[in-house]
Structure formats: structure tokens, C-alpha cells
Amino acid sequence: MTQADGVLDSIVIGAGQAGLSASYHLSRLGIEHVVLDANAHPGGAWQHRWDALTMRDVHGVAELPGSVPPPLTRERANSAIPGYFAGYEAEHELPVVRPVKVERVESGDDGILTVHAGERSWRARTIVNATGTWTQPFIPHYPGAETFRGEQFHTVAYPGPEHFRGKRTLVVGGGASAVQFLGAIAPITDTVWVTRREPVWRTDDFTPEAGIAAVALVEQRVAQGLPPESVVSVTGLALREQEREAERLGAYASRRPMFERIEQTGARWHDGSFEAVDAIIWATGFRPAIAHLAPLQLRSPAGGIQLDREGRGTGAVADERVQLVGYGPSASTIGANRAGRAAAAGVRRALGARQPA
């Protein structure tokens, strides 16, 4: 297909793992497209992660299609993965344009989608949204949070473990990031861990088959139009060797339920008990970065964007021109590559193409 009329066949928004995977498969299908990335450099959200996060600490970066990921060494993840992504973009000559911060996507009367970014715009017959969640950190509101005299950090601004040495730290959240933070700081300072629900620990090996099964459970929610939950919410939590010292110190066993409010020097529980702390880490997750899609009115009455399970869970039911990767099941590295392939196939279907894979 060509863009002689100034209209692309597709636009991929975001150049993280899922976006690059989608671009790779679109290219193999001969579908003319560009990839618009808000970052000035390759690497997606990984380039913004904290320096203390090494490749051996990450959950396992699923390789991009047709390549081998960096080894699980002590190299910084915010260096190794951007380098890997940059090499991949160059090797496969992916059409990435950056930096481009997409502000909104609109549909014209002619059925063409227009992607707006400041004074620039692109037109296409389909889009693949791959903006992920990193730019939308979520911090729940608790009374008194604004009065706290200590420091507060969300995962996106985590400064590394040494910053907390000697500072009694409250870690909020029941996901893998909270477990990692505790593993890093419990050996060098006193910690308090709080979660909304009792943590669910898995003791078996997390096999590829288990990962696929977990993704399938998250797919069930988005297939119903419900807001997506994280993959870790169905996989359960596991401790790695680098977290065993924190386990020995009781950092995980002493977990407490959520507090009622925050005070100037700590947190107060419903039973009146109080924990004095110097810092709070909000490991409370993220929300999908999809505000720019609002003009397309994709949300279902249930509050999420309903995805078509027949198309492997990437096509928006409300608009066949829109594919979403890095949303719901593919927000995890487990499902990103599979989603990129499915999205490219969805684009081809929407275009009515008859090209061999």
C-alpha cells in the first residue's frame, strides 16, 4: 500500500516494546506506517527507570520479534534496554519519528483519523496505540497526605535504595515493585509494608505457560469492557534471591493492612495505632495513558475500552480502525510481542488488505 494521497495506512503511537513489535509486524505485512514516540531517545519507559534497577532485577524482558534481549547481568536496565531498542530500530529500519507528543486523535467525516501533536499532524486509516502506562502514575488519595513532613515518592521518581538509608520508610502497594523496593531497602533501614489486600505468593515456577494463562485472565476483563487490571494481580508475587535478606529480616511477614490517614510524621490506622516514618514510597501502579483517544469515544459503559478477543485482544470493539497494545493484558512484557503481532493483523483486516504474511 502507498500513501500517495497523504494518508498513511497506519500510525503507531509509542515506541516501547509493544509499539516496536507492532511496527516490525506492520513492516513485514507491507503496511505503510510511522511510529510517533514522545521520547527524545529510544528505550520507551525503560530509559526513565531508576539507576539501581539492573537487568538481573527486571521481571524478564521479553525479546522483540526476531532478536535476542540483553543478558540478565548487573548492567543498568535504563542503559541496556534503550541500547537494545535503538539497535532494533536501526536493524529493521523502523519508521520512528521523535520526539512527538500526541495530544489527541480525531476522526473526520471521510473516515480518516488525524493524529495531532502541537502544530504537526498525521492522517491515517488506522492507528495502533502503544502508549503504555508509565506517564500516568497513580497515587490514591488518603486524608492528611498533604500534611506529611517527610518525603513522598511514586515508583516513577524512586531515587534508589541509598536515598533511604537510615530513614524509616513506609512502602505502599501490593505489586512486584513494592516487593522489589522492600528487597532493596529493608537491609539498610527500617520498613513498614502496607497493602489493600493480603498478598498472594506463588511458590511454583513462573513458566511461559503460566504467563500466557495470566494474560488470558486479564484479557477476560478487557473483553467485557472493564478497566484493566495488572498482570501481576493474577500471577501472584514471588521472591527472588536478591530479596531473601529482606525476607529474613521480616520485611514481608510484618505486612499491615492499609492505614486510615496520614499525619505529619507518619500513618494512623483505624484501630488508633500509629507508625512514625520518614519517607513514603507509593508503589501503587499506573493507569493507561489514553487521554488522547478521548475524542474517539472508545470507552464502554463499564468504564474501560472493550477489546475484541476474536482478534487476540487488541482491536477496539467501538472502532475497528483502532488497535491497542500496551493496554490491559499487553501492558506487561509477557504479552507485548504477541499483542504487536495481533495488532498488525488487525490493521490488515481493517484495511481490507489481501497481502501474504
C-alpha positions as YAML, in Angstrom:
chain: A
units: angstrom
residues:
- id: 1
  name: MET
  ca: [0.00, 0.00, 0.00]
- id: 2
  name: THR
  ca: [1.08, 3.59, -0.55]
- id: 3
  name: GLN
  ca: [0.43, 6.99, 0.93]
- id: 4
  name: ALA
  ca: [0.18, 8.89, -2.35]
- id: 5
  name: ASP
  ca: [-2.90, 10.69, -1.10]
- id: 6
  name: GLY
  ca: [-1.07, 11.86, 2.02]
- id: 7
  name: VAL
  ca: [-2.89, 9.33, 4.16]
- id: 8
  name: LEU
  ca: [-0.89, 6.57, 5.83]
- id: 9
  name: ASP
  ca: [-2.27, 3.09, 6.24]
- id: 10
  name: SER
  ca: [-1.44, 3.17, 9.95]
- id: 11
  name: ILE
  ca: [0.19, 5.18, 12.72]
- id: 12
  name: VAL
  ca: [1.74, 3.57, 15.78]
- id: 13
  name: ILE
  ca: [1.71, 5.84, 18.83]
- id: 14
  name: GLY
  ca: [4.54, 4.90, 21.17]
- id: 15
  name: ALA
  ca: [7.89, 3.14, 20.62]
- id: 16
  name: GLY
  ca: [8.15, 0.90, 23.65]
- id: 17
  name: GLN
  ca: [8.27, -2.88, 23.38]
- id: 18
  name: ALA
  ca: [4.69, -3.29, 22.15]
- id: 19
  name: GLY
  ca: [4.96, -0.39, 19.70]
- id: 20
  name: LEU
  ca: [8.20, -1.66, 18.17]
- id: 21
  name: SER
  ca: [6.74, -5.14, 17.90]
- id: 22
  name: ALA
  ca: [3.68, -3.75, 16.10]
- id: 23
  name: SER
  ca: [5.89, -1.74, 13.73]
- id: 24
  name: TYR
  ca: [8.01, -4.82, 12.94]
- id: 25
  name: HIS
  ca: [4.93, -6.85, 12.01]
- id: 26
  name: LEU
  ca: [3.34, -3.99, 10.05]
- id: 27
  name: SER
  ca: [6.54, -3.73, 8.03]
- id: 28
  name: ARG
  ca: [6.51, -7.45, 7.31]
- id: 29
  name: LEU
  ca: [2.96, -7.10, 6.04]
- id: 30
  name: GLY
  ca: [3.98, -4.25, 3.75]
- id: 31
  name: ILE
  ca: [1.75, -1.75, 5.55]
- id: 32
  name: GLU
  ca: [2.91, 1.87, 5.24]
- id: 33
  name: HIS
  ca: [3.12, 3.48, 8.67]
- id: 34
  name: VAL
  ca: [5.07, 5.71, 11.03]
- id: 35
  name: VAL
  ca: [5.80, 5.33, 14.72]
- id: 36
  name: LEU
  ca: [5.35, 8.51, 16.77]
- id: 37
  name: ASP
  ca: [7.30, 8.47, 20.03]
- id: 38
  name: ALA
  ca: [7.15, 11.13, 22.74]
- id: 39
  name: ASN
  ca: [10.67, 10.41, 23.99]
- id: 40
  name: ALA
  ca: [13.73, 12.12, 22.55]
- id: 41
  name: HIS
  ca: [15.64, 8.82, 22.51]
- id: 42
  name: PRO
  ca: [14.87, 5.11, 22.06]
- id: 43
  name: GLY
  ca: [14.04, 2.98, 25.07]
- id: 44
  name: GLY
  ca: [10.40, 3.61, 25.90]
- id: 45
  name: ALA
  ca: [9.69, 3.82, 29.63]
- id: 46
  name: TRP
  ca: [12.85, 1.86, 30.44]
- id: 47
  name: GLN
  ca: [15.08, 4.91, 29.92]
- id: 48
  name: HIS
  ca: [13.30, 6.62, 32.83]
- id: 49
  name: ARG
  ca: [13.75, 3.84, 35.38]
- id: 50
  name: TRP
  ca: [15.95, 4.32, 38.42]
- id: 51
  name: ASP
  ca: [19.71, 3.71, 38.18]
- id: 52
  name: ALA
  ca: [19.68, 0.99, 40.82]
- id: 53
  name: LEU
  ca: [17.45, -1.25, 38.68]
- id: 54
  name: THR
  ca: [19.73, -3.74, 36.92]
- id: 55
  name: MET
  ca: [18.95, -6.32, 34.26]
- id: 56
  name: ARG
  ca: [19.02, -9.05, 36.90]
- id: 57
  name: ASP
  ca: [16.30, -7.17, 38.80]
- id: 58
  name: VAL
  ca: [13.76, -6.89, 35.99]
- id: 59
  name: HIS
  ca: [10.95, -9.40, 35.65]
- id: 60
  name: GLY
  ca: [12.30, -10.66, 32.36]
- id: 61
  name: VAL
  ca: [12.21, -8.50, 29.26]
- id: 62
  name: ALA
  ca: [10.51, -10.44, 26.51]
- id: 63
  name: GLU
  ca: [12.66, -10.15, 23.42]
- id: 64
  name: LEU
  ca: [11.46, -8.16, 20.44]
- id: 65
  name: PRO
  ca: [10.48, -10.33, 17.47]
- id: 66
  name: GLY
  ca: [13.44, -11.71, 15.58]
- id: 67
  name: SER
  ca: [16.03, -10.72, 18.20]
- id: 68
  name: VAL
  ca: [17.67, -11.70, 21.47]
- id: 69
  name: PRO
  ca: [17.28, -9.42, 24.55]
- id: 70
  name: PRO
  ca: [20.18, -8.20, 26.69]
- id: 71
  name: PRO
  ca: [21.52, -10.75, 29.22]
- id: 72
  name: LEU
  ca: [20.39, -10.63, 32.84]
- id: 73
  name: THR
  ca: [23.52, -9.03, 34.25]
- id: 74
  name: ARG
  ca: [24.23, -6.21, 36.70]
- id: 75
  name: GLU
  ca: [24.13, -3.66, 33.88]
- id: 76
  name: ARG
  ca: [21.65, -0.84, 34.47]
- id: 77
  name: ALA
  ca: [18.30, -1.57, 32.82]
- id: 78
  name: ASN
  ca: [17.90, 2.10, 31.88]
- id: 79
  name: SER
  ca: [21.01, 1.74, 29.74]
- id: 80
  name: ALA
  ca: [20.87, -1.83, 28.44]
- id: 81
  name: ILE
  ca: [17.28, -1.80, 27.20]
- id: 82
  name: PRO
  ca: [17.39, 1.60, 25.45]
- id: 83
  name: GLY
  ca: [20.53, 0.41, 23.69]
- id: 84
  name: TYR
  ca: [18.74, -2.78, 22.69]
- id: 85
  name: PHE
  ca: [15.72, -0.86, 21.39]
- id: 86
  name: ALA
  ca: [17.91, 1.60, 19.47]
- id: 87
  name: GLY
  ca: [19.77, -1.22, 17.74]
- id: 88
  name: TYR
  ca: [16.50, -2.92, 16.90]
- id: 89
  name: GLU
  ca: [15.01, 0.22, 15.35]
- id: 90
  name: ALA
  ca: [18.11, 0.64, 13.20]
- id: 91
  name: GLU
  ca: [18.45, -3.00, 12.19]
- id: 92
  name: HIS
  ca: [14.87, -3.27, 10.99]
- id: 93
  name: GLU
  ca: [14.70, 0.31, 9.68]
- id: 94
  name: LEU
  ca: [11.55, 1.03, 11.65]
- id: 95
  name: PRO
  ca: [9.99, 4.41, 10.73]
- id: 96
  name: VAL
  ca: [10.20, 6.07, 14.15]
- id: 97
  name: VAL
  ca: [9.69, 9.83, 14.42]
- id: 98
  name: ARG
  ca: [10.65, 11.53, 17.69]
- id: 99
  name: PRO
  ca: [10.10, 13.44, 19.80]
- id: 100
  name: VAL
  ca: [6.38, 13.66, 19.04]
- id: 101
  name: LYS
  ca: [3.93, 14.07, 21.92]
- id: 102
  name: VAL
  ca: [0.49, 13.13, 20.62]
- id: 103
  name: GLU
  ca: [-2.22, 15.32, 22.12]
- id: 104
  name: ARG
  ca: [-5.39, 13.95, 20.51]
- id: 105
  name: VAL
  ca: [-6.72, 11.67, 17.80]
- id: 106
  name: GLU
  ca: [-9.82, 12.72, 15.88]
- id: 107
  name: SER
  ca: [-11.97, 11.10, 13.22]
- id: 108
  name: GLY
  ca: [-13.06, 13.08, 10.17]
- id: 109
  name: ASP
  ca: [-16.24, 12.77, 8.13]
- id: 110
  name: ASP
  ca: [-14.20, 10.96, 5.49]
- id: 111
  name: GLY
  ca: [-13.38, 8.18, 7.94]
- id: 112
  name: ILE
  ca: [-9.72, 9.20, 8.20]
- id: 113
  name: LEU
  ca: [-8.06, 9.51, 11.60]
- id: 114
  name: THR
  ca: [-5.98, 12.61, 12.31]
- id: 115
  name: VAL
  ca: [-3.26, 12.45, 14.95]
- id: 116
  name: HIS
  ca: [-2.43, 15.89, 16.39]
- id: 117
  name: ALA
  ca: [0.86, 16.80, 18.07]
- id: 118
  name: GLY
  ca: [1.25, 20.53, 18.60]
- id: 119
  name: GLU
  ca: [1.37, 22.22, 15.20]
- id: 120
  name: ARG
  ca: [2.03, 18.92, 13.44]
- id: 121
  name: SER
  ca: [-0.49, 16.32, 12.36]
- id: 122
  name: TRP
  ca: [-0.58, 12.98, 10.56]
- id: 123
  name: ARG
  ca: [-3.52, 11.28, 8.83]
- id: 124
  name: ALA
  ca: [-4.10, 7.54, 8.66]
- id: 125
  name: ARG
  ca: [-6.73, 4.92, 8.04]
- id: 126
  name: THR
  ca: [-5.88, 3.06, 11.27]
- id: 127
  name: ILE
  ca: [-3.89, 3.57, 14.45]
- id: 128
  name: VAL
  ca: [-2.08, 1.29, 16.88]
- id: 129
  name: ASN
  ca: [-1.97, 2.90, 20.30]
- id: 130
  name: ALA
  ca: [1.09, 1.78, 22.26]
- id: 131
  name: THR
  ca: [1.44, 4.50, 24.91]
- id: 132
  name: GLY
  ca: [1.51, 2.12, 27.87]
- id: 133
  name: THR
  ca: [1.12, 3.41, 31.42]
- id: 134
  name: TRP
  ca: [4.42, 4.92, 32.62]
- id: 135
  name: THR
  ca: [3.33, 8.53, 32.08]
- id: 136
  name: GLN
  ca: [0.21, 8.04, 34.22]
- id: 137
  name: PRO
  ca: [1.35, 7.20, 37.76]
- id: 138
  name: PHE
  ca: [-1.47, 6.58, 40.21]
- id: 139
  name: ILE
  ca: [-1.39, 7.71, 43.84]
- id: 140
  name: PRO
  ca: [-4.58, 7.06, 45.83]
- id: 141
  name: HIS
  ca: [-5.87, 9.90, 47.97]
- id: 142
  name: TYR
  ca: [-5.63, 9.47, 51.72]
- id: 143
  name: PRO
  ca: [-6.61, 12.17, 54.20]
- id: 144
  name: GLY
  ca: [-3.66, 14.14, 55.51]
- id: 145
  name: ALA
  ca: [-1.19, 13.19, 52.76]
- id: 146
  name: GLU
  ca: [-0.51, 16.86, 52.08]
- id: 147
  name: THR
  ca: [0.46, 17.43, 55.74]
- id: 148
  name: PHE
  ca: [3.23, 14.81, 55.82]
- id: 149
  name: ARG
  ca: [6.55, 16.45, 56.68]
- id: 150
  name: GLY
  ca: [8.73, 13.68, 55.27]
- id: 151
  name: GLU
  ca: [9.43, 12.70, 51.68]
- id: 152
  name: GLN
  ca: [6.98, 11.01, 49.32]
- id: 153
  name: PHE
  ca: [7.91, 9.22, 46.10]
- id: 154
  name: HIS
  ca: [5.96, 7.34, 43.47]
- id: 155
  name: THR
  ca: [7.65, 4.50, 41.58]
- id: 156
  name: VAL
  ca: [8.38, 6.88, 38.66]
- id: 157
  name: ALA
  ca: [10.56, 9.06, 40.91]
- id: 158
  name: TYR
  ca: [12.20, 6.33, 43.02]
- id: 159
  name: PRO
  ca: [15.73, 7.61, 43.69]
- id: 160
  name: GLY
  ca: [17.35, 4.27, 44.50]
- id: 161
  name: PRO
  ca: [17.90, 2.44, 47.80]
- id: 162
  name: GLU
  ca: [20.78, 4.54, 49.15]
- id: 163
  name: HIS
  ca: [18.48, 7.54, 49.43]
- id: 164
  name: PHE
  ca: [16.54, 5.71, 52.16]
- id: 165
  name: ARG
  ca: [19.45, 4.53, 54.26]
- id: 166
  name: GLY
  ca: [18.62, 5.26, 57.88]
- id: 167
  name: LYS
  ca: [15.16, 6.61, 57.02]
- id: 168
  name: ARG
  ca: [12.22, 4.63, 58.35]
- id: 169
  name: THR
  ca: [10.20, 4.04, 55.19]
- id: 170
  name: LEU
  ca: [6.55, 3.19, 54.54]
- id: 171
  name: VAL
  ca: [6.10, 1.18, 51.32]
- id: 172
  name: VAL
  ca: [2.54, 1.25, 49.96]
- id: 173
  name: GLY
  ca: [1.38, -1.27, 47.38]
- id: 174
  name: GLY
  ca: [0.90, -4.98, 46.79]
- id: 175
  name: GLY
  ca: [2.67, -5.44, 43.45]
- id: 176
  name: ALA
  ca: [6.06, -6.54, 42.25]
- id: 177
  name: SER
  ca: [7.56, -3.03, 42.54]
- id: 178
  name: ALA
  ca: [6.73, -2.87, 46.25]
- id: 179
  name: VAL
  ca: [8.34, -6.26, 46.76]
- id: 180
  name: GLN
  ca: [11.46, -5.07, 44.94]
- id: 181
  name: PHE
  ca: [11.68, -1.82, 46.90]
- id: 182
  name: LEU
  ca: [11.43, -3.70, 50.18]
- id: 183
  name: GLY
  ca: [14.09, -6.13, 49.00]
- id: 184
  name: ALA
  ca: [16.42, -3.22, 48.29]
- id: 185
  name: ILE
  ca: [15.88, -1.01, 51.33]
- id: 186
  name: ALA
  ca: [14.93, -3.37, 54.18]
- id: 187
  name: PRO
  ca: [18.58, -4.43, 54.66]
- id: 188
  name: ILE
  ca: [19.65, -0.78, 55.16]
- id: 189
  name: THR
  ca: [16.74, 0.76, 57.06]
- id: 190
  name: ASP
  ca: [13.54, 0.01, 58.97]
- id: 191
  name: THR
  ca: [10.47, -0.55, 56.77]
- id: 192
  name: VAL
  ca: [6.70, -0.80, 57.10]
- id: 193
  name: TRP
  ca: [4.76, -2.52, 54.29]
- id: 194
  name: VAL
  ca: [1.04, -1.88, 53.74]
- id: 195
  name: THR
  ca: [-1.33, -3.32, 51.13]
- id: 196
  name: ARG
  ca: [-5.07, -3.14, 50.47]
- id: 197
  name: ARG
  ca: [-5.35, -6.91, 50.17]
- id: 198
  name: GLU
  ca: [-3.48, -9.84, 51.63]
- id: 199
  name: PRO
  ca: [-0.56, -10.57, 49.29]
- id: 200
  name: VAL
  ca: [-0.84, -13.76, 47.25]
- id: 201
  name: TRP
  ca: [2.51, -15.51, 46.95]
- id: 202
  name: ARG
  ca: [3.30, -18.09, 44.32]
- id: 203
  name: THR
  ca: [5.76, -20.84, 45.12]
- id: 204
  name: ASP
  ca: [5.80, -22.64, 41.78]
- id: 205
  name: ASP
  ca: [7.96, -21.76, 38.79]
- id: 206
  name: PHE
  ca: [6.61, -18.99, 36.58]
- id: 207
  name: THR
  ca: [6.74, -20.83, 33.28]
- id: 208
  name: PRO
  ca: [5.88, -19.35, 29.86]
- id: 209
  name: GLU
  ca: [2.66, -21.34, 30.03]
- id: 210
  name: ALA
  ca: [1.79, -19.72, 33.36]
- id: 211
  name: GLY
  ca: [2.46, -16.31, 31.84]
- id: 212
  name: ILE
  ca: [0.11, -16.99, 28.93]
- id: 213
  name: ALA
  ca: [-2.57, -18.17, 31.34]
- id: 214
  name: ALA
  ca: [-2.18, -14.97, 33.39]
- id: 215
  name: VAL
  ca: [-2.53, -12.80, 30.30]
- id: 216
  name: ALA
  ca: [-5.68, -14.70, 29.35]
- id: 217
  name: LEU
  ca: [-7.27, -13.81, 32.69]
- id: 218
  name: VAL
  ca: [-6.58, -10.11, 32.18]
- id: 219
  name: GLU
  ca: [-7.96, -10.41, 28.63]
- id: 220
  name: GLN
  ca: [-11.27, -11.53, 30.09]
- id: 221
  name: ARG
  ca: [-11.71, -8.14, 31.77]
- id: 222
  name: VAL
  ca: [-10.97, -6.01, 28.72]
- id: 223
  name: ALA
  ca: [-13.16, -8.29, 26.60]
- id: 224
  name: GLN
  ca: [-16.03, -7.22, 28.87]
- id: 225
  name: GLY
  ca: [-15.13, -3.53, 28.61]
- id: 226
  name: LEU
  ca: [-13.95, -3.38, 32.23]
- id: 227
  name: PRO
  ca: [-10.96, -1.25, 33.24]
- id: 228
  name: PRO
  ca: [-7.84, -3.45, 33.00]
- id: 229
  name: GLU
  ca: [-6.02, -4.84, 36.00]
- id: 230
  name: SER
  ca: [-2.31, -5.57, 36.13]
- id: 231
  name: VAL
  ca: [-0.99, -8.96, 35.07]
- id: 232
  name: VAL
  ca: [0.69, -9.36, 38.48]
- id: 233
  name: SER
  ca: [-2.75, -9.19, 40.09]
- id: 234
  name: VAL
  ca: [-3.41, -12.66, 38.68]
- id: 235
  name: THR
  ca: [0.12, -14.08, 38.62]
- id: 236
  name: GLY
  ca: [0.79, -13.59, 42.31]
- id: 237
  name: LEU
  ca: [4.07, -12.45, 43.89]
- id: 238
  name: ALA
  ca: [7.38, -14.27, 44.08]
- id: 239
  name: LEU
  ca: [10.61, -13.57, 45.91]
- id: 240
  name: ARG
  ca: [13.93, -13.67, 44.06]
- id: 241
  name: GLU
  ca: [17.33, -14.35, 45.55]
- id: 242
  name: GLN
  ca: [18.09, -10.62, 45.88]
- id: 243
  name: GLU
  ca: [15.05, -10.27, 48.19]
- id: 244
  name: ARG
  ca: [15.85, -13.13, 50.55]
- id: 245
  name: GLU
  ca: [17.72, -10.91, 53.02]
- id: 246
  name: ALA
  ca: [14.66, -8.65, 53.35]
- id: 247
  name: GLU
  ca: [12.57, -11.78, 53.89]
- id: 248
  name: ARG
  ca: [14.94, -12.94, 56.63]
- id: 249
  name: LEU
  ca: [14.58, -9.55, 58.31]
- id: 250
  name: GLY
  ca: [10.77, -9.92, 58.33]
- id: 251
  name: ALA
  ca: [10.00, -7.14, 55.85]
- id: 252
  name: TYR
  ca: [7.28, -9.16, 54.13]
- id: 253
  name: ALA
  ca: [5.90, -11.10, 57.09]
- id: 254
  name: SER
  ca: [5.15, -7.87, 59.00]
- id: 255
  name: ARG
  ca: [2.85, -6.51, 56.29]
- id: 256
  name: ARG
  ca: [-0.04, -4.39, 57.59]
- id: 257
  name: PRO
  ca: [-3.45, -3.50, 56.10]
- id: 258
  name: MET
  ca: [-3.96, 0.00, 54.70]
- id: 259
  name: PHE
  ca: [-3.89, 2.90, 57.12]
- id: 260
  name: GLU
  ca: [-6.80, 5.29, 57.64]
- id: 261
  name: ARG
  ca: [-4.95, 8.56, 57.23]
- id: 262
  name: ILE
  ca: [-1.54, 10.18, 57.04]
- id: 263
  name: GLU
  ca: [-0.33, 12.60, 59.69]
- id: 264
  name: GLN
  ca: [2.64, 14.96, 59.84]
- id: 265
  name: THR
  ca: [5.09, 12.32, 60.99]
- id: 266
  name: GLY
  ca: [3.56, 9.03, 59.91]
- id: 267
  name: ALA
  ca: [0.39, 6.98, 59.36]
- id: 268
  name: ARG
  ca: [-2.59, 6.25, 61.59]
- id: 269
  name: TRP
  ca: [-4.68, 3.06, 61.40]
- id: 270
  name: HIS
  ca: [-8.38, 2.53, 62.09]
- id: 271
  name: ASP
  ca: [-7.58, 0.91, 65.45]
- id: 272
  name: GLY
  ca: [-5.73, 4.05, 66.54]
- id: 273
  name: SER
  ca: [-2.24, 2.58, 66.16]
- id: 274
  name: PHE
  ca: [0.44, 4.81, 64.66]
- id: 275
  name: GLU
  ca: [3.68, 4.26, 62.74]
- id: 276
  name: ALA
  ca: [6.20, 7.10, 62.61]
- id: 277
  name: VAL
  ca: [8.07, 7.19, 59.28]
- id: 278
  name: ASP
  ca: [10.48, 9.50, 57.49]
- id: 279
  name: ALA
  ca: [9.52, 8.62, 53.91]
- id: 280
  name: ILE
  ca: [6.69, 7.07, 51.91]
- id: 281
  name: ILE
  ca: [7.10, 5.12, 48.68]
- id: 282
  name: TRP
  ca: [3.86, 4.87, 46.71]
- id: 283
  name: ALA
  ca: [4.27, 1.68, 44.69]
- id: 284
  name: THR
  ca: [0.62, 1.99, 43.70]
- id: 285
  name: GLY
  ca: [0.84, 1.43, 39.99]
- id: 286
  name: PHE
  ca: [-0.24, 3.25, 36.90]
- id: 287
  name: ARG
  ca: [-3.25, 3.90, 34.71]
- id: 288
  name: PRO
  ca: [-3.40, 3.58, 30.90]
- id: 289
  name: ALA
  ca: [-2.14, 6.68, 29.06]
- id: 290
  name: ILE
  ca: [-5.08, 7.02, 26.70]
- id: 291
  name: ALA
  ca: [-6.45, 10.54, 27.25]
- id: 292
  name: HIS
  ca: [-5.51, 11.47, 23.67]
- id: 293
  name: LEU
  ca: [-8.01, 8.89, 22.42]
- id: 294
  name: ALA
  ca: [-10.96, 10.55, 24.20]
- id: 295
  name: PRO
  ca: [-12.36, 12.20, 21.02]
- id: 296
  name: LEU
  ca: [-12.93, 8.73, 19.54]
- id: 297
  name: GLN
  ca: [-15.30, 7.78, 22.39]
- id: 298
  name: LEU
  ca: [-13.97, 4.26, 22.78]
- id: 299
  name: ARG
  ca: [-14.94, 3.64, 26.41]
- id: 300
  name: SER
  ca: [-17.69, 1.16, 27.18]
- id: 301
  name: PRO
  ca: [-20.41, 1.72, 29.81]
- id: 302
  name: ALA
  ca: [-18.31, -0.48, 32.12]
- id: 303
  name: GLY
  ca: [-15.55, 2.15, 32.18]
- id: 304
  name: GLY
  ca: [-12.82, 0.56, 30.07]
- id: 305
  name: ILE
  ca: [-12.13, 0.14, 26.38]
- id: 306
  name: GLN
  ca: [-13.63, -3.14, 25.27]
- id: 307
  name: LEU
  ca: [-11.22, -5.20, 23.18]
- id: 308
  name: ASP
  ca: [-12.13, -7.92, 20.71]
- id: 309
  name: ARG
  ca: [-10.95, -11.33, 21.95]
- id: 310
  name: GLU
  ca: [-11.52, -12.75, 18.49]
- id: 311
  name: GLY
  ca: [-8.64, -10.56, 17.35]
- id: 312
  name: ARG
  ca: [-6.35, -11.69, 20.19]
- id: 313
  name: GLY
  ca: [-7.46, -8.81, 22.41]
- id: 314
  name: THR
  ca: [-6.07, -5.70, 20.67]
- id: 315
  name: GLY
  ca: [-8.91, -4.36, 18.50]
- id: 316
  name: ALA
  ca: [-11.29, -1.76, 19.96]
- id: 317
  name: VAL
  ca: [-14.84, -3.06, 19.67]
- id: 318
  name: ALA
  ca: [-16.16, 0.50, 19.34]
- id: 319
  name: ASP
  ca: [-13.93, 1.29, 16.34]
- id: 320
  name: GLU
  ca: [-12.28, -1.32, 14.13]
- id: 321
  name: ARG
  ca: [-9.71, 1.27, 12.99]
- id: 322
  name: VAL
  ca: [-8.11, 1.32, 16.45]
- id: 323
  name: GLN
  ca: [-5.78, -1.29, 17.90]
- id: 324
  name: LEU
  ca: [-4.47, -1.04, 21.48]
- id: 325
  name: VAL
  ca: [-1.23, -2.61, 22.63]
- id: 326
  name: GLY
  ca: [0.35, -1.93, 26.00]
- id: 327
  name: TYR
  ca: [-3.22, -1.85, 27.34]
- id: 328
  name: GLY
  ca: [-4.64, -4.48, 29.65]
- id: 329
  name: PRO
  ca: [-3.00, -7.86, 29.01]
- id: 330
  name: SER
  ca: [-0.25, -6.41, 26.84]
- id: 331
  name: ALA
  ca: [0.80, -3.77, 29.40]
- id: 332
  name: SER
  ca: [3.15, -6.47, 30.69]
- id: 333
  name: THR
  ca: [6.27, -7.62, 28.87]
- id: 334
  name: ILE
  ca: [4.64, -11.07, 28.87]
- id: 335
  name: GLY
  ca: [2.02, -10.07, 26.31]
- id: 336
  name: ALA
  ca: [3.66, -7.19, 24.42]
- id: 337
  name: ASN
  ca: [5.12, -9.13, 21.48]
- id: 338
  name: ARG
  ca: [2.04, -11.23, 20.96]
- id: 339
  name: ALA
  ca: [-0.06, -8.05, 21.00]
- id: 340
  name: GLY
  ca: [2.14, -6.37, 18.40]
- id: 341
  name: ARG
  ca: [1.62, -9.26, 16.01]
- id: 342
  name: ALA
  ca: [-2.12, -9.34, 16.68]
- id: 343
  name: ALA
  ca: [-2.43, -5.57, 16.20]
- id: 344
  name: ALA
  ca: [-0.69, -5.72, 12.82]
- id: 345
  name: ALA
  ca: [-3.10, -8.45, 11.74]
- id: 346
  name: GLY
  ca: [-5.98, -6.30, 12.99]
- id: 347
  name: VAL
  ca: [-4.76, -3.36, 10.95]
- id: 348
  name: ARG
  ca: [-4.62, -5.54, 7.86]
- id: 349
  name: ARG
  ca: [-8.18, -6.71, 8.45]
- id: 350
  name: ALA
  ca: [-9.40, -3.14, 8.92]
- id: 351
  name: LEU
  ca: [-7.69, -2.06, 5.69]
- id: 352
  name: GLY
  ca: [-9.21, -4.96, 3.81]
- id: 353
  name: ALA
  ca: [-5.73, -5.90, 2.62]
- id: 354
  name: ARG
  ca: [-5.04, -9.17, 0.85]
- id: 355
  name: GLN
  ca: [-1.31, -9.37, 1.36]
- id: 356
  name: PRO
  ca: [0.61, -12.51, 2.30]
- id: 357
  name: ALA
  ca: [2.19, -12.59, 5.75]
...
